Short mmCIF file of C-alpha atoms in Angstrom, two decimals:
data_model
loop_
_atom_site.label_atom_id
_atom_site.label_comp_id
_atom_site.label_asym_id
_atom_site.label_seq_id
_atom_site.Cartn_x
_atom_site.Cartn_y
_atom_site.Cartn_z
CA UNK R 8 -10.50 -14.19 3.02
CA UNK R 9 -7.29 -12.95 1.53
CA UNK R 10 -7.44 -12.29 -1.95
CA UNK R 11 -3.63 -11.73 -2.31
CA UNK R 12 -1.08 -14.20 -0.45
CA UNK R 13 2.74 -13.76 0.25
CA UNK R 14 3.13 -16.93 2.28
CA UNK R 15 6.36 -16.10 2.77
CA UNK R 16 6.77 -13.69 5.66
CA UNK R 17 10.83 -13.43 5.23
CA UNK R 18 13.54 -14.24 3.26
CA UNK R 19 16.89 -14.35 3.33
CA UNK R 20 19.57 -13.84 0.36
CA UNK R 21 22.87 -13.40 0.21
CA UNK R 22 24.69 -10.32 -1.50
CA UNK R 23 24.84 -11.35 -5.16
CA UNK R 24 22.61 -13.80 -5.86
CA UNK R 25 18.79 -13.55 -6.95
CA UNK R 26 15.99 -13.00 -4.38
CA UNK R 27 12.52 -14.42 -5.70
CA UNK R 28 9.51 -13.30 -4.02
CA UNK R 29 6.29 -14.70 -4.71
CA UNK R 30 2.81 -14.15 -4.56
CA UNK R 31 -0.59 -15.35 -5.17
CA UNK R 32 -4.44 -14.13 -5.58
CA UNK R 33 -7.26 -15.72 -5.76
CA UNK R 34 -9.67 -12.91 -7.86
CA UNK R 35 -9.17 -13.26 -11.94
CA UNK R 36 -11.05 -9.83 -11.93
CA UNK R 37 -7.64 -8.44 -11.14
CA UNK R 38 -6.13 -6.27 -14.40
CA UNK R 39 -2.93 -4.55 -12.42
CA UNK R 40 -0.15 -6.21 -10.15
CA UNK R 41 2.48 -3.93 -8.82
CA UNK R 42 5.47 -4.48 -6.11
CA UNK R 43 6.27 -2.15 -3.44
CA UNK R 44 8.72 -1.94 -0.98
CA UNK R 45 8.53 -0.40 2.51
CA UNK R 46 11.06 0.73 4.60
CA UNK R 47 10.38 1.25 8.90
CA UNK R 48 8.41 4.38 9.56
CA UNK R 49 7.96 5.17 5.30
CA UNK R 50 5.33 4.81 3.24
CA UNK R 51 5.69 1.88 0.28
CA UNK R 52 7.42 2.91 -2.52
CA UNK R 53 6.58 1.46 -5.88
CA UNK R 54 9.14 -0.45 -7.53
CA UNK R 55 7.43 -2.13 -10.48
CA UNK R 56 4.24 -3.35 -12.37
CA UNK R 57 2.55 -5.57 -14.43
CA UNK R 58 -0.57 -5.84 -16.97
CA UNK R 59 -2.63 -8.42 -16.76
CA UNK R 60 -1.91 -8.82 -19.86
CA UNK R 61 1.62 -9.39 -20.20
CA UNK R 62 3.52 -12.13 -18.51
CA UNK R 63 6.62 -10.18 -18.15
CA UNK R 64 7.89 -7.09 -17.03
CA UNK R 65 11.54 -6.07 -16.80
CA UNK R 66 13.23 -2.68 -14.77
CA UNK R 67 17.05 -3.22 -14.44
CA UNK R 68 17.82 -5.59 -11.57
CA UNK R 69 13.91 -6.16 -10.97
CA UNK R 70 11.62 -8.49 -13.28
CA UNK R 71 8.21 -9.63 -12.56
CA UNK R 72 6.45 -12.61 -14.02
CA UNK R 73 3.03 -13.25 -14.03
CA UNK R 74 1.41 -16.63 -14.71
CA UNK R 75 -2.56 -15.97 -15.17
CA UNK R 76 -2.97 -19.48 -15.28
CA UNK R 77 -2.47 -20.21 -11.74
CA UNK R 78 -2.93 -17.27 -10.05
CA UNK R 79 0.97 -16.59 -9.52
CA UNK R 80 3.07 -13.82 -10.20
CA UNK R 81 7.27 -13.43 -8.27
CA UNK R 82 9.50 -10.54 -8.16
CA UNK R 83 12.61 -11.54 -8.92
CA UNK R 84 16.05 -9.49 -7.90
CA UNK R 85 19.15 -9.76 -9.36
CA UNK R 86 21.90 -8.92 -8.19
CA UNK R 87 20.56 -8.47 -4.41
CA UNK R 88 22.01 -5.88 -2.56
CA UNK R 89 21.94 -5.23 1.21
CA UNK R 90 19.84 -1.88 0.21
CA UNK R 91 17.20 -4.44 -1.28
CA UNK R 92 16.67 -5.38 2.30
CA UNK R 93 13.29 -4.22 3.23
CA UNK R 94 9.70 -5.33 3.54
CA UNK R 95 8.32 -6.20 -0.20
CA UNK R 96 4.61 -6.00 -0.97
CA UNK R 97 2.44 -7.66 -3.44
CA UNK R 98 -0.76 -5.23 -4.60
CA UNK R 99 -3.55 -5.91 -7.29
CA UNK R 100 -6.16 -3.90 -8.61
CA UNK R 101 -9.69 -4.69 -10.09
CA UNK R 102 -10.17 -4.06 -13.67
CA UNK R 103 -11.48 -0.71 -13.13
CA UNK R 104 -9.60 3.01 -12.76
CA UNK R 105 -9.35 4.79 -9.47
CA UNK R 106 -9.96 1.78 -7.56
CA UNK R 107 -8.29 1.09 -4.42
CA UNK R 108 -5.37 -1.70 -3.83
CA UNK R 109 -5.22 -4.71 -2.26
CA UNK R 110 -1.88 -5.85 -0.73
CA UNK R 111 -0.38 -8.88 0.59
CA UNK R 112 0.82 -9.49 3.98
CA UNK R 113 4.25 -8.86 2.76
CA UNK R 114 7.83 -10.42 2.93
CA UNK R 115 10.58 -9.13 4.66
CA UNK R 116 13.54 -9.52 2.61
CA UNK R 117 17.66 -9.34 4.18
CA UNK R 118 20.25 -9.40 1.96
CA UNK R 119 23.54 -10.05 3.82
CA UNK R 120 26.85 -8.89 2.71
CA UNK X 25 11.14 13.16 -3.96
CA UNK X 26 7.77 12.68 -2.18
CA UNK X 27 4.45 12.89 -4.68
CA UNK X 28 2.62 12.53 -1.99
CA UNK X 29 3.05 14.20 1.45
CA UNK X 30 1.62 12.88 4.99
CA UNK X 31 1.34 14.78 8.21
CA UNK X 32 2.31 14.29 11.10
CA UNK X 33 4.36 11.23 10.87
CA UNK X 34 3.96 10.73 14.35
CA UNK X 35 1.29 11.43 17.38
CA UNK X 36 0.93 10.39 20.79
CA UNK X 37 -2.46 11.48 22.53
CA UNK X 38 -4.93 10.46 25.14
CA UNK X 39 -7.20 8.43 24.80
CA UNK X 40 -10.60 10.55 23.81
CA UNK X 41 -8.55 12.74 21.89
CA UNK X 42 -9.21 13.61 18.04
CA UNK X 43 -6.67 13.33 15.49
CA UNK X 44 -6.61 14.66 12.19
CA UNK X 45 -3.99 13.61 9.36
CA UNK X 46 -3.32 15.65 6.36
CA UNK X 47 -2.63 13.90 3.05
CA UNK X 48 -1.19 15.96 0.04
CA UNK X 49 -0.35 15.61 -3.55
CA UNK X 50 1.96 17.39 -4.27
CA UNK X 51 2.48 17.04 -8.42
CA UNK X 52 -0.53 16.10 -9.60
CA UNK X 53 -4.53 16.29 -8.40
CA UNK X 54 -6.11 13.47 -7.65
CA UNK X 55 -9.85 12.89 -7.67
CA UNK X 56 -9.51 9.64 -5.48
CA UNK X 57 -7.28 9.22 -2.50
CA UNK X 58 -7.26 6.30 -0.47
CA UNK X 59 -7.02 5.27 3.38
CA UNK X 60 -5.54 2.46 4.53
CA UNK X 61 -4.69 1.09 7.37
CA UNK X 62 -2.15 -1.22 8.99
CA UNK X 63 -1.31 -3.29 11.98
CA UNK X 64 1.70 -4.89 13.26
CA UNK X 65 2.60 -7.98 10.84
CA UNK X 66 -0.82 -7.69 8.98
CA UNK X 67 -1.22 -5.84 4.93
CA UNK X 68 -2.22 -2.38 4.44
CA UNK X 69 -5.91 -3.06 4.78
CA UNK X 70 -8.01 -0.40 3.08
CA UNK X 71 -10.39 2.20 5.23
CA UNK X 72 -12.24 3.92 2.80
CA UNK X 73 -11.93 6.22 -0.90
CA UNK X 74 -11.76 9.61 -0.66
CA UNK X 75 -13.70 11.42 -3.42
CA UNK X 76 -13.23 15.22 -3.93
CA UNK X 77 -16.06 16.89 -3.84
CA UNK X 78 -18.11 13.90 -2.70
CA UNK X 79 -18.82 11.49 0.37
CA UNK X 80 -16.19 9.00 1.12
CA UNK X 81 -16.67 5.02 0.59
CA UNK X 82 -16.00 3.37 3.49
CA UNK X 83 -15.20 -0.36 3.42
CA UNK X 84 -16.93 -2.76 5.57
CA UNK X 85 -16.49 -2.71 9.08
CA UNK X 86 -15.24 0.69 9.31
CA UNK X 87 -16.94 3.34 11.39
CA UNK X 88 -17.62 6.57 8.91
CA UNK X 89 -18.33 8.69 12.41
CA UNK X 90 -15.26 7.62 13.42
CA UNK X 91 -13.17 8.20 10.45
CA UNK X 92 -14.37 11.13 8.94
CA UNK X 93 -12.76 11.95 5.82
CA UNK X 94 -12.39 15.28 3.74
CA UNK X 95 -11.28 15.78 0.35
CA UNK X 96 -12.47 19.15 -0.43
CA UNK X 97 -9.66 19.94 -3.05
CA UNK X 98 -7.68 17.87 -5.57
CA UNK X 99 -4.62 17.86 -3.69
CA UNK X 100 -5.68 17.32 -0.19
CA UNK X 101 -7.44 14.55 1.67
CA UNK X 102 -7.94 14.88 5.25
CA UNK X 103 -8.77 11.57 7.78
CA UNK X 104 -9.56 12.49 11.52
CA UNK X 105 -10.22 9.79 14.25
CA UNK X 106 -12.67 10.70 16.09
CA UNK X 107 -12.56 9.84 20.41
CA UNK X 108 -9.22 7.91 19.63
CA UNK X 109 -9.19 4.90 21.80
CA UNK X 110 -6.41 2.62 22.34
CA UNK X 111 -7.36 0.21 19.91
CA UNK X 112 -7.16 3.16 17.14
CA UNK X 113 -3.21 3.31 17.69
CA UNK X 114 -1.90 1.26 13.98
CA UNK X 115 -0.14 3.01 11.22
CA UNK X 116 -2.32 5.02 9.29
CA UNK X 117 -1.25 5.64 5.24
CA UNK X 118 -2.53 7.60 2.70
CA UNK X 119 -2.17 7.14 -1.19
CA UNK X 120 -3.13 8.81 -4.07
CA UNK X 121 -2.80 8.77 -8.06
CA UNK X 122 -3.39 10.95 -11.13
CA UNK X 123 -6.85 10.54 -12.62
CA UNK X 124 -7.15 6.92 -13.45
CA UNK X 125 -3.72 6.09 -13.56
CA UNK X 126 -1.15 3.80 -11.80
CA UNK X 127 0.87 3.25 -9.58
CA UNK X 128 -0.32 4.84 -6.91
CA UNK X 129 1.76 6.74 -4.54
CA UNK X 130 2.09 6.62 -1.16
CA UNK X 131 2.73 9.19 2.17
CA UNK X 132 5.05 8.19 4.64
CA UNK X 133 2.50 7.15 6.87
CA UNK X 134 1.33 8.41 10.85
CA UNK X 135 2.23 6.29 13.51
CA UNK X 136 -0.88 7.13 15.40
CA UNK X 137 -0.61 5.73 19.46
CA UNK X 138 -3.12 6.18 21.60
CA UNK X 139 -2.90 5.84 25.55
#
């Protein structure tokens, strides 16, 4: 049973416009949401967070929104660039330091020129 | 750069062959490391928590003589798979994170393929 969705395996946007990548869990025990992105044959790299507390969370081109109330939070990207293309992973963690993450299935984002 | 370093990135061995993979920190210590690992078009599914100085956790359904893990410092976690058999062959990722805090980092992963 998956506790964190991305039921969207791919997406594709075009150079420019906003790429919106969603994501939903199923566990309200969860405190800490974070995005990563993966490259072929490299290890995720973390690209941005969010409190469970919050509902927002801005870093230049990349904002996150979280709505508690159903279980939803989306990356969104704007501009895209073609360098955004890449395989984008949603990860939560239980209220509790040092514990492990759990990740999504992840969506494979192509941003065409 | 890297926080967290993972070697190799790549092995190909028989099958019966064990494999051990190295996972440092390399700007911080880190009490907890974790394993995870992941199949074609699947999530990083998480293998087990590395404690230094103390057994690893394992997660359900994972063999601990199979996996055996070692984190005998603060800035190294070692997993070795044990009589690799073809099924073993996935990616393989470690990740770390300085006491407590977030995000965790990430190696770059070992392509582990076993024939």
């Amino acid at each position: 049973d998956q506790q964190v969705k991305q039921n969207s395996p791919s997406l594709s946007v075009q150079e420019g416009r906003i790429s919106i990548l969603n994501c939903d869990y199923t566990n309200s025990m969860f405190d800490y949401f974070l995005w990563y992105k993966k490259y072929p044959a490299e290890g995720p790299t973390f690209l941005i967070s969010i409190s469970s507390i919050k509902d927002k969370n801005e870093d230049g081109r990349f904002t996150v929104f979280l709505n508690k109330s159903a279980k939803h939070l989306s990356l969104h990207i704007v501009p895209s660039q073609p360098g955004d293309s890449a395989v984008y992973f949603c990860a939560a963690r239980l209220n509790q330091a040092g514990t492990a993450l759990i990740f999504g299935k992840g969506t494979t984002l192509s941003v065409s020129s | 750069g890297a926080v967290v370093s993972q070697h190799p990135s790549r092995v190909i061995c028989k099958s019966g062959t064990s494999v051990k993979i190295e996972c440092r920190s390399l700007d911080f210590q880190a009490t907890t490391m974790f394993w995870y690992r992941q199949f074609p078009k699947q999530s990083l599914m998480l293998m087990a928590t590395s404690n230094e100085g103390s057994k690893a956790t394992y997660e359900q359904g994972v063999e601990k003589d199979k996996f055996l893990i070692n984190h005998a410092s603060l800035t190294l976690s070692t997993l070795t798979v044990t009589s690799a058999h073809p099924e073993d062959s996935s990616f393989y990722i470690c990740s770390a994170s300085d006491v407590g805090a977030q995000p965790q980092h990430f190696g770059d992963g070992t392509r582990l393929s076993i024939l």
